[in-house]
CSV table of C-alpha atoms in Angstrom, one decimal:
chain,number,residue,atom,x,y,z
L,1,UNK,CA,0.0,0.0,0.0
L,2,UNK,CA,1.4,3.4,-1.0
L,3,UNK,CA,2.2,6.1,1.6
L,4,UNK,CA,-0.7,8.2,0.4
L,5,UNK,CA,-3.2,5.4,0.8
L,6,UNK,CA,-1.9,4.6,4.2
L,7,UNK,CA,-2.3,8.3,5.3
L,8,UNK,CA,-5.9,8.3,3.8
L,9,UNK,CA,-6.8,5.1,5.6
L,10,UNK,CA,-5.5,6.5,8.9
L,11,UNK,CA,-7.5,9.7,8.3
L,12,UNK,CA,-10.7,7.7,7.8
L,13,UNK,CA,-10.0,5.7,11.0
L,14,UNK,CA,-9.5,8.9,12.9
L,15,UNK,CA,-12.8,10.2,11.6
L,16,UNK,CA,-14.5,7.1,12.9
L,17,UNK,CA,-12.8,7.5,16.3
L,18,UNK,CA,-14.2,11.1,16.5
L,19,UNK,CA,-17.6,9.8,15.6
L,20,UNK,CA,-17.3,7.2,18.3
L,21,UNK,CA,-16.6,9.8,20.9
L,22,UNK,CA,-19.6,11.8,19.7
L,23,UNK,CA,-21.8,8.7,19.9
L,24,UNK,CA,-20.6,7.9,23.4
L,25,UNK,CA,-21.8,11.3,24.6
L,26,UNK,CA,-25.3,10.0,25.0
L,27,UNK,CA,-26.8,6.6,26.1
L,28,UNK,CA,-29.2,6.8,23.2
L,29,UNK,CA,-26.3,6.8,20.7
L,30,UNK,CA,-23.7,4.8,22.7
L,31,UNK,CA,-24.3,1.6,20.7
L,32,UNK,CA,-23.7,3.5,17.5
L,33,UNK,CA,-20.6,5.1,19.0
L,34,UNK,CA,-19.2,1.7,19.9
L,35,UNK,CA,-19.8,0.5,16.4
L,36,UNK,CA,-18.0,3.5,14.9
L,37,UNK,CA,-15.1,2.8,17.3
L,38,UNK,CA,-14.9,-0.8,16.2
L,39,UNK,CA,-14.9,0.2,12.5
L,40,UNK,CA,-12.2,2.8,13.1
L,41,UNK,CA,-10.0,0.3,15.0
L,42,UNK,CA,-10.5,-2.4,12.3
L,43,UNK,CA,-9.3,0.1,9.6
L,44,UNK,CA,-6.4,1.2,11.7
L,45,UNK,CA,-5.2,-2.3,12.5
L,46,UNK,CA,-5.8,-3.5,8.9
L,47,UNK,CA,-3.8,-0.6,7.5
L,48,UNK,CA,-0.9,-1.3,9.9
L,49,UNK,CA,-0.9,-4.9,8.9
L,50,UNK,CA,-0.3,-3.9,5.3
L,51,UNK,CA,3.0,-2.3,6.2
L,52,UNK,CA,4.1,-5.2,8.5
L,53,UNK,CA,6.7,-7.6,7.4
L,54,UNK,CA,6.5,-10.3,10.1
L,55,UNK,CA,2.9,-11.4,9.7
L,56,UNK,CA,3.4,-14.6,11.6
L,57,UNK,CA,4.5,-12.8,14.8
L,58,UNK,CA,1.8,-10.1,14.5
L,59,UNK,CA,-1.1,-12.4,13.8
L,60,UNK,CA,0.0,-14.7,16.5
L,61,UNK,CA,0.0,-11.9,19.0
L,62,UNK,CA,-3.4,-10.7,17.8
L,63,UNK,CA,-4.8,-14.2,18.1
L,64,UNK,CA,-3.5,-14.6,21.7
L,65,UNK,CA,-4.9,-11.2,22.7
L,66,UNK,CA,-8.3,-12.0,21.1
L,67,UNK,CA,-8.6,-15.3,22.9
L,68,UNK,CA,-7.7,-13.8,26.3
L,69,UNK,CA,-10.0,-10.8,25.7
L,70,UNK,CA,-12.9,-13.1,24.7
L,71,UNK,CA,-12.5,-15.2,27.9
L,72,UNK,CA,-12.2,-12.1,30.1
L,73,UNK,CA,-15.3,-10.5,28.5
L,74,UNK,CA,-17.4,-13.6,29.1
L,75,UNK,CA,-16.3,-14.2,32.7
L,76,UNK,CA,-16.1,-10.7,34.2
L,77,UNK,CA,-19.3,-9.5,35.9
L,78,UNK,CA,-20.6,-6.1,35.0
L,79,UNK,CA,-20.0,-5.1,38.7
L,80,UNK,CA,-16.3,-5.8,38.2
L,81,UNK,CA,-16.0,-3.4,35.2
L,82,UNK,CA,-14.1,-0.7,37.1
L,83,UNK,CA,-11.2,-3.0,37.9
L,84,UNK,CA,-11.2,-4.4,34.4
L,85,UNK,CA,-10.9,-0.9,33.0
L,86,UNK,CA,-8.0,-0.2,35.3
L,87,UNK,CA,-6.3,-3.5,34.2
L,88,UNK,CA,-6.7,-2.5,30.5
L,89,UNK,CA,-5.2,0.9,31.2
L,90,UNK,CA,-2.2,-0.8,32.8
L,91,UNK,CA,-1.6,-2.9,29.6
L,92,UNK,CA,-1.6,0.3,27.5
L,93,UNK,CA,1.0,1.9,29.7
L,94,UNK,CA,3.2,-1.3,29.7
L,95,UNK,CA,2.9,-1.6,26.0
L,96,UNK,CA,4.2,2.0,25.6
L,97,UNK,CA,7.2,1.2,27.9
L,98,UNK,CA,8.0,-2.0,25.9
L,99,UNK,CA,7.9,-0.1,22.6
L,100,UNK,CA,10.2,2.6,23.9
L,101,UNK,CA,12.7,0.0,25.1
L,102,UNK,CA,12.6,-1.7,21.7
L,103,UNK,CA,13.1,1.6,20.0
L,104,UNK,CA,16.1,2.5,22.2
L,105,UNK,CA,17.6,-0.9,21.7
L,106,UNK,CA,17.2,-1.1,17.9
L,107,UNK,CA,16.1,2.3,16.5
L,108,UNK,CA,16.8,1.4,12.9
L,109,UNK,CA,14.0,-1.2,13.0
L,110,UNK,CA,11.6,1.6,13.8
L,111,UNK,CA,12.9,3.8,11.0
L,112,UNK,CA,15.0,6.0,13.3
L,113,UNK,CA,18.7,6.8,12.9
L,114,UNK,CA,21.1,4.5,14.7
L,115,UNK,CA,22.2,7.4,16.8
L,116,UNK,CA,18.9,8.7,18.2
L,117,UNK,CA,18.5,12.5,17.8
L,118,UNK,CA,17.6,14.5,20.9
L,119,UNK,CA,14.0,15.0,19.7
L,120,UNK,CA,13.4,11.3,19.4
L,121,UNK,CA,14.9,10.8,22.8
L,122,UNK,CA,12.5,13.3,24.3
L,123,UNK,CA,9.6,11.6,22.7
L,124,UNK,CA,10.7,8.2,24.0
L,125,UNK,CA,11.3,9.7,27.4
L,126,UNK,CA,7.7,11.1,27.5
L,127,UNK,CA,6.2,7.9,26.3
L,128,UNK,CA,8.2,5.8,28.8
L,129,UNK,CA,7.5,8.2,31.7
L,130,UNK,CA,3.8,8.4,31.2
L,131,UNK,CA,3.5,4.7,30.2
L,132,UNK,CA,5.3,3.5,33.3
L,133,UNK,CA,3.3,5.8,35.6
L,134,UNK,CA,0.1,4.6,33.9
L,135,UNK,CA,1.1,0.9,34.4
L,136,UNK,CA,2.0,1.1,38.1
L,137,UNK,CA,-0.8,3.5,38.9
L,138,UNK,CA,-3.4,1.3,37.2
L,139,UNK,CA,-2.1,-1.8,39.0
L,140,UNK,CA,-2.7,0.0,42.3
L,141,UNK,CA,-6.2,1.1,41.2
L,142,UNK,CA,-7.0,-2.5,40.1
L,143,UNK,CA,-5.9,-3.9,43.5
L,144,UNK,CA,-7.9,-1.3,45.4
L,145,UNK,CA,-11.0,-1.8,43.2
L,146,UNK,CA,-10.9,-5.6,43.4
L,147,UNK,CA,-10.5,-5.6,47.1
L,148,UNK,CA,-7.0,-7.2,47.0
L,149,UNK,CA,-5.7,-4.0,48.6
L,150,UNK,CA,-7.3,-1.7,51.2
L,151,UNK,CA,-9.2,1.1,49.6
L,152,UNK,CA,-8.1,3.5,52.4
L,153,UNK,CA,-5.7,6.3,51.5
L,154,UNK,CA,-2.0,5.5,52.4
L,155,UNK,CA,-0.6,8.7,53.8
L,156,UNK,CA,2.9,9.2,55.2
L,157,UNK,CA,5.0,12.2,56.3
L,158,UNK,CA,6.7,14.1,53.5
L,159,UNK,CA,4.8,12.3,50.8
L,160,UNK,CA,4.6,15.2,48.3
L,161,UNK,CA,8.2,16.2,48.9
L,162,UNK,CA,9.3,12.6,48.1
L,163,UNK,CA,7.2,12.7,44.9
L,164,UNK,CA,8.7,16.0,43.9
L,165,UNK,CA,12.3,14.8,44.6
L,166,UNK,CA,11.8,11.7,42.6
L,167,UNK,CA,10.3,13.7,39.7
L,168,UNK,CA,13.4,16.0,39.7
L,169,UNK,CA,15.8,13.0,39.9
L,170,UNK,CA,13.9,11.4,37.0
L,171,UNK,CA,14.2,14.6,34.9
L,172,UNK,CA,17.9,14.6,35.7
L,173,UNK,CA,18.4,11.1,34.4
L,174,UNK,CA,16.3,12.1,31.4
L,175,UNK,CA,18.6,15.0,30.6
L,176,UNK,CA,21.6,12.7,30.9
L,177,UNK,CA,19.9,10.3,28.5
L,178,UNK,CA,19.0,13.2,26.1
L,179,UNK,CA,22.5,14.6,25.8
L,180,UNK,CA,24.6,11.4,25.8
L,181,UNK,CA,26.3,10.8,22.5
L,182,UNK,CA,25.7,7.1,22.7
L,183,UNK,CA,22.7,5.1,24.0
L,184,UNK,CA,22.8,5.7,27.7
L,185,UNK,CA,21.1,2.6,29.1
L,186,UNK,CA,21.8,3.3,32.8
L,187,UNK,CA,20.1,6.7,32.5
L,188,UNK,CA,17.1,5.2,30.6
L,189,UNK,CA,16.7,2.3,33.0
L,190,UNK,CA,16.9,4.6,36.0
L,191,UNK,CA,14.3,7.1,34.8
L,192,UNK,CA,12.0,4.2,33.8
L,193,UNK,CA,12.3,2.7,37.3
L,194,UNK,CA,11.6,6.0,39.0
L,195,UNK,CA,8.5,6.5,36.7
L,196,UNK,CA,7.2,3.1,37.8
L,197,UNK,CA,7.7,4.1,41.4
L,198,UNK,CA,6.1,7.5,40.9
L,199,UNK,CA,2.9,5.9,39.5
L,200,UNK,CA,2.7,3.8,42.6
L,201,UNK,CA,3.3,6.7,45.0
L,202,UNK,CA,0.8,9.0,43.3
L,203,UNK,CA,-2.1,6.5,43.5
L,204,UNK,CA,-1.7,4.9,46.9
L,205,UNK,CA,-2.9,8.1,48.8
L,206,UNK,CA,-6.1,8.1,46.8
L,207,UNK,CA,-9.1,6.5,48.6
L,208,UNK,CA,-10.9,3.6,46.9
L,209,UNK,CA,-14.1,5.6,46.7
L,210,UNK,CA,-12.4,8.4,44.8
L,211,UNK,CA,-11.6,6.0,42.0
L,212,UNK,CA,-13.9,7.5,39.3
L,213,UNK,CA,-11.5,10.4,38.9
L,214,UNK,CA,-8.5,8.1,39.1
L,215,UNK,CA,-9.8,5.9,36.3
L,216,UNK,CA,-10.5,8.9,34.0
L,217,UNK,CA,-7.1,10.3,34.9
L,218,UNK,CA,-5.3,7.0,34.1
L,219,UNK,CA,-7.3,6.9,30.9
L,220,UNK,CA,-5.9,10.2,29.9
L,221,UNK,CA,-2.4,9.1,30.8
L,222,UNK,CA,-2.6,6.0,28.6
L,223,UNK,CA,-3.7,8.2,25.7
L,224,UNK,CA,-0.7,10.6,26.1
L,225,UNK,CA,1.6,7.6,26.4
L,226,UNK,CA,0.4,6.2,23.1
L,227,UNK,CA,0.6,9.7,21.5
L,228,UNK,CA,4.2,10.1,22.7
L,229,UNK,CA,5.2,6.7,21.2
L,230,UNK,CA,3.4,7.7,18.0
L,231,UNK,CA,5.7,10.7,17.6
L,232,UNK,CA,8.7,8.4,18.1
L,233,UNK,CA,7.5,5.9,15.5
L,234,UNK,CA,6.2,8.5,13.1
L,235,UNK,CA,2.8,6.9,13.2
L,236,UNK,CA,0.0,9.4,12.7
L,237,UNK,CA,-2.7,7.0,13.8
L,238,UNK,CA,-1.1,6.5,17.2
L,239,UNK,CA,-0.7,10.3,17.6
L,240,UNK,CA,-4.3,11.0,16.7
L,241,UNK,CA,-5.9,8.1,18.7
L,242,UNK,CA,-3.6,8.8,21.7
L,243,UNK,CA,-4.5,12.5,21.6
L,244,UNK,CA,-8.2,11.8,21.4
L,245,UNK,CA,-8.0,9.5,24.4
L,246,UNK,CA,-5.7,11.8,26.3
L,247,UNK,CA,-7.7,14.9,25.8
L,248,UNK,CA,-11.1,13.3,26.4
L,249,UNK,CA,-9.8,11.6,29.6
L,250,UNK,CA,-8.4,15.0,30.8
L,251,UNK,CA,-11.7,16.7,30.2
L,252,UNK,CA,-13.6,14.0,31.9
L,253,UNK,CA,-11.2,14.2,34.9
L,254,UNK,CA,-11.8,18.0,35.1
L,255,UNK,CA,-15.6,17.5,35.0
L,256,UNK,CA,-15.5,14.9,37.7
L,257,UNK,CA,-13.2,17.0,39.9
L,258,UNK,CA,-15.8,19.8,39.6
L,259,UNK,CA,-18.5,17.3,40.6
L,260,UNK,CA,-16.5,16.5,43.8
L,261,UNK,CA,-15.3,20.1,44.4
L,262,UNK,CA,-11.7,19.0,44.2
L,263,UNK,CA,-8.8,20.9,42.5
L,264,UNK,CA,-7.8,19.2,39.3
L,265,UNK,CA,-4.1,19.9,40.0
L,266,UNK,CA,-4.3,17.9,43.3
L,267,UNK,CA,-5.5,14.9,41.4
L,268,UNK,CA,-2.6,15.0,38.9
L,269,UNK,CA,0.0,15.5,41.7
L,270,UNK,CA,-1.5,12.8,43.9
L,271,UNK,CA,-2.9,12.9,47.4
L,272,UNK,CA,-6.4,13.4,46.2
L,273,UNK,CA,-8.9,12.5,48.9
L,274,UNK,CA,-6.5,12.7,51.8
L,275,UNK,CA,-7.8,16.1,53.1
L,276,UNK,CA,-10.5,15.9,55.7
L,277,UNK,CA,-11.0,12.2,55.3
L,278,UNK,CA,-9.7,11.6,58.8
L,279,UNK,CA,-12.3,13.7,60.4
L,280,UNK,CA,-14.6,11.7,62.7
L,281,UNK,CA,-18.2,10.9,61.8
L,282,UNK,CA,-19.6,11.7,65.2
L,283,UNK,CA,-19.6,15.0,67.1
L,284,UNK,CA,-20.1,13.4,70.5
L,285,UNK,CA,-23.9,13.7,70.5
L,286,UNK,CA,-26.2,10.8,70.2
L,287,UNK,CA,-28.5,11.1,67.2
L,288,UNK,CA,-31.7,9.2,66.6
L,289,UNK,CA,-33.1,7.9,63.3
L,290,UNK,CA,-36.2,6.2,62.2
L,291,UNK,CA,-36.0,2.7,60.7
L,292,UNK,CA,-38.5,0.6,58.9
L,293,UNK,CA,-39.0,-2.5,56.8
L,294,UNK,CA,-39.0,-3.2,53.1
L,295,UNK,CA,-42.8,-3.5,53.4
L,296,UNK,CA,-43.1,-0.1,54.9
L,297,UNK,CA,-41.0,1.4,52.1
L,298,UNK,CA,-43.0,-0.5,49.5
L,299,UNK,CA,-46.3,1.0,51.0
L,300,UNK,CA,-44.9,4.5,50.8
L,301,UNK,CA,-43.7,4.2,47.2
L,302,UNK,CA,-46.8,2.4,45.9
L,303,UNK,CA,-49.0,5.2,47.2
L,304,UNK,CA,-46.8,8.0,45.8
L,305,UNK,CA,-47.3,9.9,42.5
L,306,UNK,CA,-43.5,10.3,41.9
L,307,UNK,CA,-40.4,8.3,43.0
L,308,UNK,CA,-36.8,9.1,42.3
L,309,UNK,CA,-34.2,6.3,42.8
L,310,UNK,CA,-30.6,7.3,43.7
L,311,UNK,CA,-28.2,4.4,43.0
L,312,UNK,CA,-24.8,4.3,44.6
L,313,UNK,CA,-21.9,1.9,45.0
L,314,UNK,CA,-23.9,-0.2,47.4
L,315,UNK,CA,-26.1,-1.1,44.4
L,316,UNK,CA,-23.1,-2.3,42.5
L,317,UNK,CA,-21.7,-4.4,45.4
L,318,UNK,CA,-25.1,-6.0,46.0
L,319,UNK,CA,-25.7,-6.5,42.2
L,320,UNK,CA,-29.2,-5.2,42.7
L,321,UNK,CA,-29.6,-3.5,39.3
L,322,UNK,CA,-32.0,-6.1,37.9
L,323,UNK,CA,-34.1,-6.1,41.1
L,324,UNK,CA,-34.3,-2.3,40.9
L,325,UNK,CA,-35.5,-2.5,37.3
L,326,UNK,CA,-38.2,-4.9,38.5
L,327,UNK,CA,-39.2,-2.5,41.3
L,328,UNK,CA,-39.4,0.3,38.8
L,329,UNK,CA,-41.6,-1.7,36.5
L,330,UNK,CA,-44.1,-2.8,39.2
L,331,UNK,CA,-44.4,0.8,40.4
L,332,UNK,CA,-45.0,2.0,36.8
L,333,UNK,CA,-47.8,-0.5,36.6
L,334,UNK,CA,-49.4,1.2,39.6
L,335,UNK,CA,-49.2,4.6,37.9
L,336,UNK,CA,-46.1,5.9,39.8
L,337,UNK,CA,-43.7,8.1,37.9
L,338,UNK,CA,-40.3,6.5,38.5
L,339,UNK,CA,-37.0,8.1,37.5
L,340,UNK,CA,-33.3,7.5,38.3
L,341,UNK,CA,-30.9,10.3,39.5
L,342,UNK,CA,-27.2,9.8,38.7
L,343,UNK,CA,-24.4,11.6,40.4
L,344,UNK,CA,-21.2,12.0,38.2
L,345,UNK,CA,-19.0,10.3,40.7
L,346,UNK,CA,-21.3,7.6,42.0
L,347,UNK,CA,-19.7,4.2,41.9
L,348,UNK,CA,-16.0,3.5,41.2
L,349,UNK,CA,-15.6,4.6,37.6
L,350,UNK,CA,-17.0,7.3,35.3
L,351,UNK,CA,-20.5,6.3,34.3
L,352,UNK,CA,-20.5,3.3,36.6
L,353,UNK,CA,-24.2,3.7,37.5
L,354,UNK,CA,-25.2,4.3,33.9
L,355,UNK,CA,-23.5,1.0,32.9
L,356,UNK,CA,-25.3,-1.0,35.6
L,357,UNK,CA,-28.7,0.5,34.8
L,358,UNK,CA,-28.1,0.0,31.1
L,359,UNK,CA,-27.2,-3.7,31.7
L,360,UNK,CA,-30.5,-4.1,33.6
L,361,UNK,CA,-32.2,-2.6,30.5
L,362,UNK,CA,-33.7,0.3,32.3
L,363,UNK,CA,-35.0,2.8,29.7
L,364,UNK,CA,-32.6,5.6,29.0
L,365,UNK,CA,-35.3,8.2,29.3
L,366,UNK,CA,-35.8,7.3,32.9
L,367,UNK,CA,-32.1,7.9,33.8
L,368,UNK,CA,-31.3,11.6,34.4
L,369,UNK,CA,-28.0,13.3,35.3
L,370,UNK,CA,-27.7,15.5,38.4
L,371,UNK,CA,-28.2,18.8,36.6
L,372,UNK,CA,-31.3,17.5,34.9
L,373,UNK,CA,-33.1,16.3,37.9
L,374,UNK,CA,-32.0,18.3,41.0
L,375,UNK,CA,-34.7,20.9,40.6
L,376,UNK,CA,-37.4,18.1,40.7
L,377,UNK,CA,-36.6,16.7,44.2
L,378,UNK,CA,-38.6,19.4,46.0
L,379,UNK,CA,-41.7,18.2,44.0
L,380,UNK,CA,-41.1,14.5,44.5
L,381,UNK,CA,-43.1,12.3,46.9
L,382,UNK,CA,-40.5,9.6,47.7
L,383,UNK,CA,-36.7,9.3,47.1
L,384,UNK,CA,-35.2,5.9,47.4
L,385,UNK,CA,-31.4,6.0,48.1
L,386,UNK,CA,-29.7,2.7,47.3
L,387,UNK,CA,-26.2,2.4,48.7
L,388,UNK,CA,-25.3,6.1,48.2
L,389,UNK,CA,-24.0,8.3,51.0
L,390,UNK,CA,-21.8,11.4,50.4
L,391,UNK,CA,-23.5,12.2,47.1
L,392,UNK,CA,-26.7,13.0,49.0
L,393,UNK,CA,-25.1,14.5,52.1
L,394,UNK,CA,-26.6,17.9,53.0
L,395,UNK,CA,-23.3,18.7,54.8
L,396,UNK,CA,-22.0,19.8,51.3
L,397,UNK,CA,-24.0,23.0,51.9
L,398,UNK,CA,-22.5,23.7,55.3
L,399,UNK,CA,-19.4,26.0,55.4
L,400,UNK,CA,-16.5,24.3,57.1
L,401,UNK,CA,-17.5,20.8,56.1
L,402,UNK,CA,-14.8,18.7,54.4
L,403,UNK,CA,-17.2,18.3,51.4
L,404,UNK,CA,-18.5,21.9,51.4
L,405,UNK,CA,-19.2,23.0,47.9
L,406,UNK,CA,-19.4,19.5,46.5
L,407,UNK,CA,-22.5,19.4,44.2
L,408,UNK,CA,-25.0,16.8,45.6
L,409,UNK,CA,-28.2,15.2,44.6
L,410,UNK,CA,-30.7,17.2,46.7
L,411,UNK,CA,-32.7,14.2,48.0
L,412,UNK,CA,-33.2,16.0,51.3
L,413,UNK,CA,-35.7,18.3,49.6
L,414,UNK,CA,-38.1,15.5,48.8
L,415,UNK,CA,-41.2,14.9,50.9
L,416,UNK,CA,-40.1,11.4,52.1
L,417,UNK,CA,-36.7,9.7,51.8
L,418,UNK,CA,-36.0,6.0,52.1
L,419,UNK,CA,-32.4,5.0,52.5
L,420,UNK,CA,-31.2,1.4,52.1
L,421,UNK,CA,-27.9,0.7,53.8
L,422,UNK,CA,-26.2,-2.2,55.5
L,423,UNK,CA,-25.4,0.0,58.6
L,424,UNK,CA,-25.2,3.6,59.8
L,425,UNK,CA,-21.5,3.7,58.9
L,426,UNK,CA,-20.1,7.0,57.5
L,427,UNK,CA,-19.3,7.4,53.8
L,428,UNK,CA,-15.8,7.6,52.4
L,429,UNK,CA,-15.5,11.2,53.5
L,430,UNK,CA,-15.7,10.0,57.1
L,431,UNK,CA,-18.8,12.2,57.8
L,432,UNK,CA,-22.1,11.5,59.3
L,433,UNK,CA,-25.0,12.1,56.9
L,434,UNK,CA,-27.6,14.4,58.4
L,435,UNK,CA,-30.1,13.2,55.8
L,436,UNK,CA,-30.3,9.9,57.7
L,437,UNK,CA,-31.5,11.6,60.9
L,438,UNK,CA,-34.2,13.8,59.4
L,439,UNK,CA,-37.8,13.3,60.4
L,440,UNK,CA,-38.7,12.7,56.8
L,441,UNK,CA,-36.1,9.8,56.4
L,442,UNK,CA,-36.7,6.1,57.0
L,443,UNK,CA,-33.7,3.8,57.2
L,444,UNK,CA,-34.0,0.3,55.8
L,445,UNK,CA,-31.1,-1.9,56.8
L,446,UNK,CA,-29.9,-4.9,54.8
L,447,UNK,CA,-28.4,-6.1,51.5
L,448,UNK,CA,-29.7,-3.8,48.8
L,449,UNK,CA,-30.6,-6.7,46.5
L,450,UNK,CA,-32.5,-8.6,49.2
L,451,UNK,CA,-34.3,-5.5,50.4
L,452,UNK,CA,-35.4,-4.4,46.9
L,453,UNK,CA,-36.6,-7.9,46.1
L,454,UNK,CA,-38.7,-7.8,49.3
L,455,UNK,CA,-40.0,-4.4,48.2
L,456,UNK,CA,-41.1,-5.9,44.9
L,457,UNK,CA,-43.0,-8.7,46.6
L,458,UNK,CA,-44.7,-6.2,48.9
L,459,UNK,CA,-45.8,-3.9,46.1
L,460,UNK,CA,-47.2,-6.9,44.2
L,461,UNK,CA,-49.4,-7.9,47.1
């Protein structure tokens, strides 16, 4: 295939990638967006194969990856999607590191001069640095999300100073690598090792419940790693695709930081979620709350005109999405207007609740984002909170609170609130939730799936 045709094919693939992002902006067009992405990737991979000489090796690797991917896709539950996404991000970062190592070892095979120019060294440094950080950071995110490592922030004295020192040392090794007349393997290995360590140190102070921002941030990192390697290899497709992923991930991270009232820079530098998390949940006074049964909750909802359901991470843990869909259906049959309110950072990854509700085949028009539905809470008869805590905490409106200024779903403005939780434990911010102690609130304790199934039975009676 000629160079002009290759460039044209890559351009077409890039257009499909852009259409894919556009399609993924709405649940109604998400299926079409995925299709565009698949077509674009097929064109990109097919075009790359036409300029590949070792077909046996490439096709063998593709076959191995396809088999492993198919097995993983069939076995992984929808509730385990956050850790799967983190695992996939780690592979992108590791691939960038391996490509950089191969390019430094044998630059001629990548179409580069035997003596790497400073510009190529800079590109390889950036790809290696971001890729290594993405890999180690994603591994920590995977371990936290899968429960193999405590989700609590790991904080120690001088953490930020250590990170800064390591970053400066890594830059020093990078400069040594840039300006060496020959391939400086000691400098390259040292800066790569420090990058791996930095990725680890940046993610460990982030609490497991703050993972939505981490996942989108690592997604951005993986894109920039691919773009950096694309520059080194002179591959426009890698540059375009990596830039799309990097920029979209960065924008999503910024949006989610706003949704949690956190500075974007603090996420990039690490330590996000460490401020205020240690504050106690109790203020020394004994508070009283009203509890009830699933049958009591079912009676309230079946006699209401409008119900808003607020899903949280507890819904994902209990795998209660199908039971919730059944509850919504039986309430609809009784003439109740049922809708779902989604907070941007509910769950453990961007769009986590949207994914779960879509998997349960809940109609898209019933699922509304925070900005769309917040004004409706004051006119709603019953709000059902399932496994959510800080995203409905009125303390966000109280000056001096650790979560002050964080946009929340205003469930406290509804006429009646039903909260399904396993216990009265505080949320990840370490704060008591005043919503639970309001006269209008009824607590229903238990596993979310079992409680909702009991609600369905009671509504059907």
